[in-house]
mmCIF file of C-alpha atoms in Angstrom:
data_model
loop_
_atom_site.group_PDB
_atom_site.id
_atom_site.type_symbol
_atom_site.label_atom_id
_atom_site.label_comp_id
_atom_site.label_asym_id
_atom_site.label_seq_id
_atom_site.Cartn_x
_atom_site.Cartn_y
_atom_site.Cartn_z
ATOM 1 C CA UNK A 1 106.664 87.162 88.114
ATOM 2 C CA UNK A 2 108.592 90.638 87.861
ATOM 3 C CA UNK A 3 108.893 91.135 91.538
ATOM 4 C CA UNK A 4 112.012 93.062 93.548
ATOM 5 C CA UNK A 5 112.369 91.206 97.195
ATOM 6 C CA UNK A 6 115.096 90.892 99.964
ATOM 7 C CA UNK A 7 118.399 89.360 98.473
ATOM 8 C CA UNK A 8 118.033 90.737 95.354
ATOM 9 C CA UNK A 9 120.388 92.885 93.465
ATOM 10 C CA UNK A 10 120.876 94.883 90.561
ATOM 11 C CA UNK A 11 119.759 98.242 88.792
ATOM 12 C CA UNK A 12 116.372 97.452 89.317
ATOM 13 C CA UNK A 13 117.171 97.222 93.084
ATOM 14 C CA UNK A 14 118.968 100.721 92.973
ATOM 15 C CA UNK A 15 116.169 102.708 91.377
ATOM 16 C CA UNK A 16 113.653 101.423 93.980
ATOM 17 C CA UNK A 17 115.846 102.310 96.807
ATOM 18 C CA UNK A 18 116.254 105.687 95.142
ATOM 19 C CA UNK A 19 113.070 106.500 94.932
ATOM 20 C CA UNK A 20 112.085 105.096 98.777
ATOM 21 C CA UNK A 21 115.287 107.454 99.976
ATOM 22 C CA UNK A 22 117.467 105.132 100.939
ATOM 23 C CA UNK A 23 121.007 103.658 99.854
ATOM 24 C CA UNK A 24 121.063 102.923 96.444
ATOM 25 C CA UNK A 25 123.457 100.639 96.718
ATOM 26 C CA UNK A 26 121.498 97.948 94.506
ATOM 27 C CA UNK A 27 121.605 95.432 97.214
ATOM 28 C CA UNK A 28 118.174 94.596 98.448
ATOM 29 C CA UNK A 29 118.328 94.003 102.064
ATOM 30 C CA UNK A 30 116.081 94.877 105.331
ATOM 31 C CA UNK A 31 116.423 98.489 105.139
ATOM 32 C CA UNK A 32 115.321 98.643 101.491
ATOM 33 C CA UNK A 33 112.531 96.201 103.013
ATOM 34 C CA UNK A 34 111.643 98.010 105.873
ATOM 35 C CA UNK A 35 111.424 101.138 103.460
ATOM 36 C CA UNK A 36 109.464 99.552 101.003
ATOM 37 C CA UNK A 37 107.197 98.184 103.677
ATOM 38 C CA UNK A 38 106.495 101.508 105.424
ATOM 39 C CA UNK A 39 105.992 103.028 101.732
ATOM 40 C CA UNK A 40 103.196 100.038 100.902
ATOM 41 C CA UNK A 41 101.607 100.750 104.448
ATOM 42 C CA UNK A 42 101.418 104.549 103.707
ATOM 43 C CA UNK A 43 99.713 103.893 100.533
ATOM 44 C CA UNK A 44 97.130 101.187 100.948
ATOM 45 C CA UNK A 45 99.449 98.611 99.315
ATOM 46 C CA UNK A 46 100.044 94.593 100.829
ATOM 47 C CA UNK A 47 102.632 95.868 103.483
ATOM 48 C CA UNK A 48 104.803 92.596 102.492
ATOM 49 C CA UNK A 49 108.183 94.347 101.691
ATOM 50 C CA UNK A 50 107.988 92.757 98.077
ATOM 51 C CA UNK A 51 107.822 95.377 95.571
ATOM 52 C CA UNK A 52 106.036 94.312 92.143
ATOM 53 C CA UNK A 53 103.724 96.081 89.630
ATOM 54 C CA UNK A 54 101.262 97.563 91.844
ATOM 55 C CA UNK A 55 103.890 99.302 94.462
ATOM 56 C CA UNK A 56 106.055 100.471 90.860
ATOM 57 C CA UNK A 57 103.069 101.830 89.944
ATOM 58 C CA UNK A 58 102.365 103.878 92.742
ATOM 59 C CA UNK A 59 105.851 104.688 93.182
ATOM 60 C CA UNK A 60 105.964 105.969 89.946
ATOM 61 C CA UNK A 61 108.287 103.707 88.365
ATOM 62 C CA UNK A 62 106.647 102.176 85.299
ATOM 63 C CA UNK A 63 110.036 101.527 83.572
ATOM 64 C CA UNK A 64 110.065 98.305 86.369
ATOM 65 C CA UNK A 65 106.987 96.961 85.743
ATOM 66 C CA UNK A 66 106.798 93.584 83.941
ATOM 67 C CA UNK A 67 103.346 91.550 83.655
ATOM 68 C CA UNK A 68 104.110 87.860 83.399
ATOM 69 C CA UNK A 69 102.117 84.611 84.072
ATOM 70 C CA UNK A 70 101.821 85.124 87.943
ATOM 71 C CA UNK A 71 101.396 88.529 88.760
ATOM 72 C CA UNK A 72 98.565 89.505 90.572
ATOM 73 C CA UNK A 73 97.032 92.872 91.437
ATOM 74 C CA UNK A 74 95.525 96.007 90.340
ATOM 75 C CA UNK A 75 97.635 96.980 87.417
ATOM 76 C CA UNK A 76 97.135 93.537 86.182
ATOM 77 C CA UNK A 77 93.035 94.188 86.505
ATOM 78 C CA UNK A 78 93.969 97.418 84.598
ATOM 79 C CA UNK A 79 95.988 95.301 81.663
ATOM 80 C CA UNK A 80 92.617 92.849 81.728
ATOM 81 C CA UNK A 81 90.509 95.459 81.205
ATOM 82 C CA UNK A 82 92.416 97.697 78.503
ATOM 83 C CA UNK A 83 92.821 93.946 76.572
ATOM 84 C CA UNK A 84 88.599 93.108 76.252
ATOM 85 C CA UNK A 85 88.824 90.612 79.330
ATOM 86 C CA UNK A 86 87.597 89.439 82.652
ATOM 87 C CA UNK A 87 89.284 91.332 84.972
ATOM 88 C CA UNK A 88 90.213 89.204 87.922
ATOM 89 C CA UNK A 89 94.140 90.403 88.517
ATOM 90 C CA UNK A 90 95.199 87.199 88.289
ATOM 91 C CA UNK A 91 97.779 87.156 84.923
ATOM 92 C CA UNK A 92 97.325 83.481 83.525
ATOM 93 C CA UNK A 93 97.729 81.938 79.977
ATOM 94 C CA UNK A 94 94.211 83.203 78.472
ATOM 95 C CA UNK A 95 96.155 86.986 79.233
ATOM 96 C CA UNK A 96 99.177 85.982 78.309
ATOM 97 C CA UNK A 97 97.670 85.202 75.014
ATOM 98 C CA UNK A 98 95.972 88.018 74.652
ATOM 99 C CA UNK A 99 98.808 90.223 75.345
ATOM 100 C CA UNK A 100 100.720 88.094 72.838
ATOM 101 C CA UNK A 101 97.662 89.294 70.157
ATOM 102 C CA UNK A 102 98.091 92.779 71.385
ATOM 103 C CA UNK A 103 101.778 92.770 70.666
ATOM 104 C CA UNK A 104 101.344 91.369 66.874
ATOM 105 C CA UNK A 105 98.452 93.974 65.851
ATOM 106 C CA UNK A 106 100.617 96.330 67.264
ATOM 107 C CA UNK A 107 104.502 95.340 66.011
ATOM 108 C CA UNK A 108 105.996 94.825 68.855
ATOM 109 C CA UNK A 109 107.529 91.684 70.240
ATOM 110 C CA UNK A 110 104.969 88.975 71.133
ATOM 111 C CA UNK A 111 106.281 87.774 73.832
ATOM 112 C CA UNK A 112 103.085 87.742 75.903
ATOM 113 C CA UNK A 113 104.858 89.504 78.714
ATOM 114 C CA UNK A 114 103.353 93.185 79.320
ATOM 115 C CA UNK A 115 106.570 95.807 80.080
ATOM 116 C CA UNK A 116 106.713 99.456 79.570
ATOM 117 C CA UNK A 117 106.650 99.600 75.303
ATOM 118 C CA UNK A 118 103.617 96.705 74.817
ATOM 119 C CA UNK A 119 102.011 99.217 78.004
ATOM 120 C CA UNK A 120 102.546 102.268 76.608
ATOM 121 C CA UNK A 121 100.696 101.354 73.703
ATOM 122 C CA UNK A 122 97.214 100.892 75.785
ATOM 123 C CA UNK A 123 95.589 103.809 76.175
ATOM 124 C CA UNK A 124 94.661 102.901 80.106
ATOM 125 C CA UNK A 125 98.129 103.066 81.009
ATOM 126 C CA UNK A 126 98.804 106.766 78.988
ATOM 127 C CA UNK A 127 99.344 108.403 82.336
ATOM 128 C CA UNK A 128 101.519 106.126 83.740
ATOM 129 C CA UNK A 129 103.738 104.735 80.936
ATOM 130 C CA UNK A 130 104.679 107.308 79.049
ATOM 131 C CA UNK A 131 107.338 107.923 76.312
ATOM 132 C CA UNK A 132 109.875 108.769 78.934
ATOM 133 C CA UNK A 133 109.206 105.807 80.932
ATOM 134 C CA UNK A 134 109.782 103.320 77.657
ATOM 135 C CA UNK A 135 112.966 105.274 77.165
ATOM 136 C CA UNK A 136 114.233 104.899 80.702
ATOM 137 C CA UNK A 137 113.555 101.079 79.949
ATOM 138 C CA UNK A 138 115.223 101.120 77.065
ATOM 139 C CA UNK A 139 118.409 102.795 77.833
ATOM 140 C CA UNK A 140 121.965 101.794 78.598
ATOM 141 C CA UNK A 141 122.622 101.253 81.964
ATOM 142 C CA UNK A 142 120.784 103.881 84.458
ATOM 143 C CA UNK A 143 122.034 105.636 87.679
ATOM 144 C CA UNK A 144 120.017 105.467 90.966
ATOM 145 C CA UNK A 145 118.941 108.981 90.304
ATOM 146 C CA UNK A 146 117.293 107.899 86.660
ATOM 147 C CA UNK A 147 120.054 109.149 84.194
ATOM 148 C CA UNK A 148 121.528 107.149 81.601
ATOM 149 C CA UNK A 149 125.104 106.407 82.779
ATOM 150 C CA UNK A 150 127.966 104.913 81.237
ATOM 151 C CA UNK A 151 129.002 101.548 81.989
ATOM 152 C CA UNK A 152 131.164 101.265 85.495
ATOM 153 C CA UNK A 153 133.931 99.240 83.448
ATOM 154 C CA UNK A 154 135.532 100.378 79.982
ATOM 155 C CA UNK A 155 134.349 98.393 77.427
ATOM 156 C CA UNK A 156 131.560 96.576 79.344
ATOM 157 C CA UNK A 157 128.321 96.422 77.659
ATOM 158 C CA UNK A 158 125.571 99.020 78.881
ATOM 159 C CA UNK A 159 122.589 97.052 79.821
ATOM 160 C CA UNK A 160 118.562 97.990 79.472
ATOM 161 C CA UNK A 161 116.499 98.332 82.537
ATOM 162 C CA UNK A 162 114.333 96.413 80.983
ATOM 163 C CA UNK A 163 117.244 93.631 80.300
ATOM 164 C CA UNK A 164 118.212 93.675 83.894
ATOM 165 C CA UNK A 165 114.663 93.524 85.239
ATOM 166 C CA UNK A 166 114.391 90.353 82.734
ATOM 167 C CA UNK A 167 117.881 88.316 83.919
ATOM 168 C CA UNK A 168 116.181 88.409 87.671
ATOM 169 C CA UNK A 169 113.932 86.790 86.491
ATOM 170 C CA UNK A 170 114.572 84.010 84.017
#
């Protein structure tokens, strides 16, 4: 389940403590948690410090969000919904299959994991994913303030949001 949690690090981590306001320094630790927990609090969210699909929704940061088997919550409900099923939030192999059939009508990869492109193809996410968002997930490695940056070592290869949010993971 694409979650970002205390011990953590990585790009992912550095966005989300960009956008709560505090040290991006990519290490998840307990001020990024208390942050994140204050953040959930303010907003109605589980107050649980654990930042996953719903709280990168309402953060605004749909270039994090991946729907795997697992993931529970609202945006899930949403994905149900937009895919002709029971909406219980609860992402288990009868969605993951149906995101898989999504993906194929639609050319993408069918992986039967829901990210930014297979969302931004559903018309219930059009607000929230949009072209922008896919890009951001797409691009070579990002800075905490969400510009594409170049790699911190010469010749390193630039990694995807989307590829970092991935490694953490599998």
């Amino acid at each position: 389940m694409a979650l970002l949690k205390r011990g953590l690090s990585g790009e992912p981590v550095k966005i989300l403590q960009a956008k709560l306001g505090v040290a991006a320094d990519g290490q998840f630790g307990p001020g990024t948690e208390e942050a994140l927990k204050a953040y959930q609090k303010e907003h109605g969210l589980s107050a649980d410090g654990i930042a996953g699909p719903d709280t990168f929704a309402a953060l605004g940061l749909p270039e994090l969000i991946l729907l795997t088997q697992g993931s529970k919550g609202e945006t899930v409900k949403k994905l149900q919904t937009a895919l002709g099923l029971t909406a219980d939030g609860a992402f288990g192999p009868a969605t993951a299959k149906a995101v898989e059939a999504f993906q194929a009508k639609n050319a993408l990869e069918a992986d039967g994991m829901a990210g930014p492109v297979t969302l931004s193809k559903m018309d219930v996410f059009a607000s929230l994913v949009t072209s922008d968002a896919v890009a951001k997930s797409q691009a070579g490695t990002v800075s905490a303030d969400g510009k594409t940056a170049e790699a911190s070592v010469a010749g390193a290869p630039k990694k995807s949001i989307w590829q970092s949010i991935t490694e953490l993971f599998s």
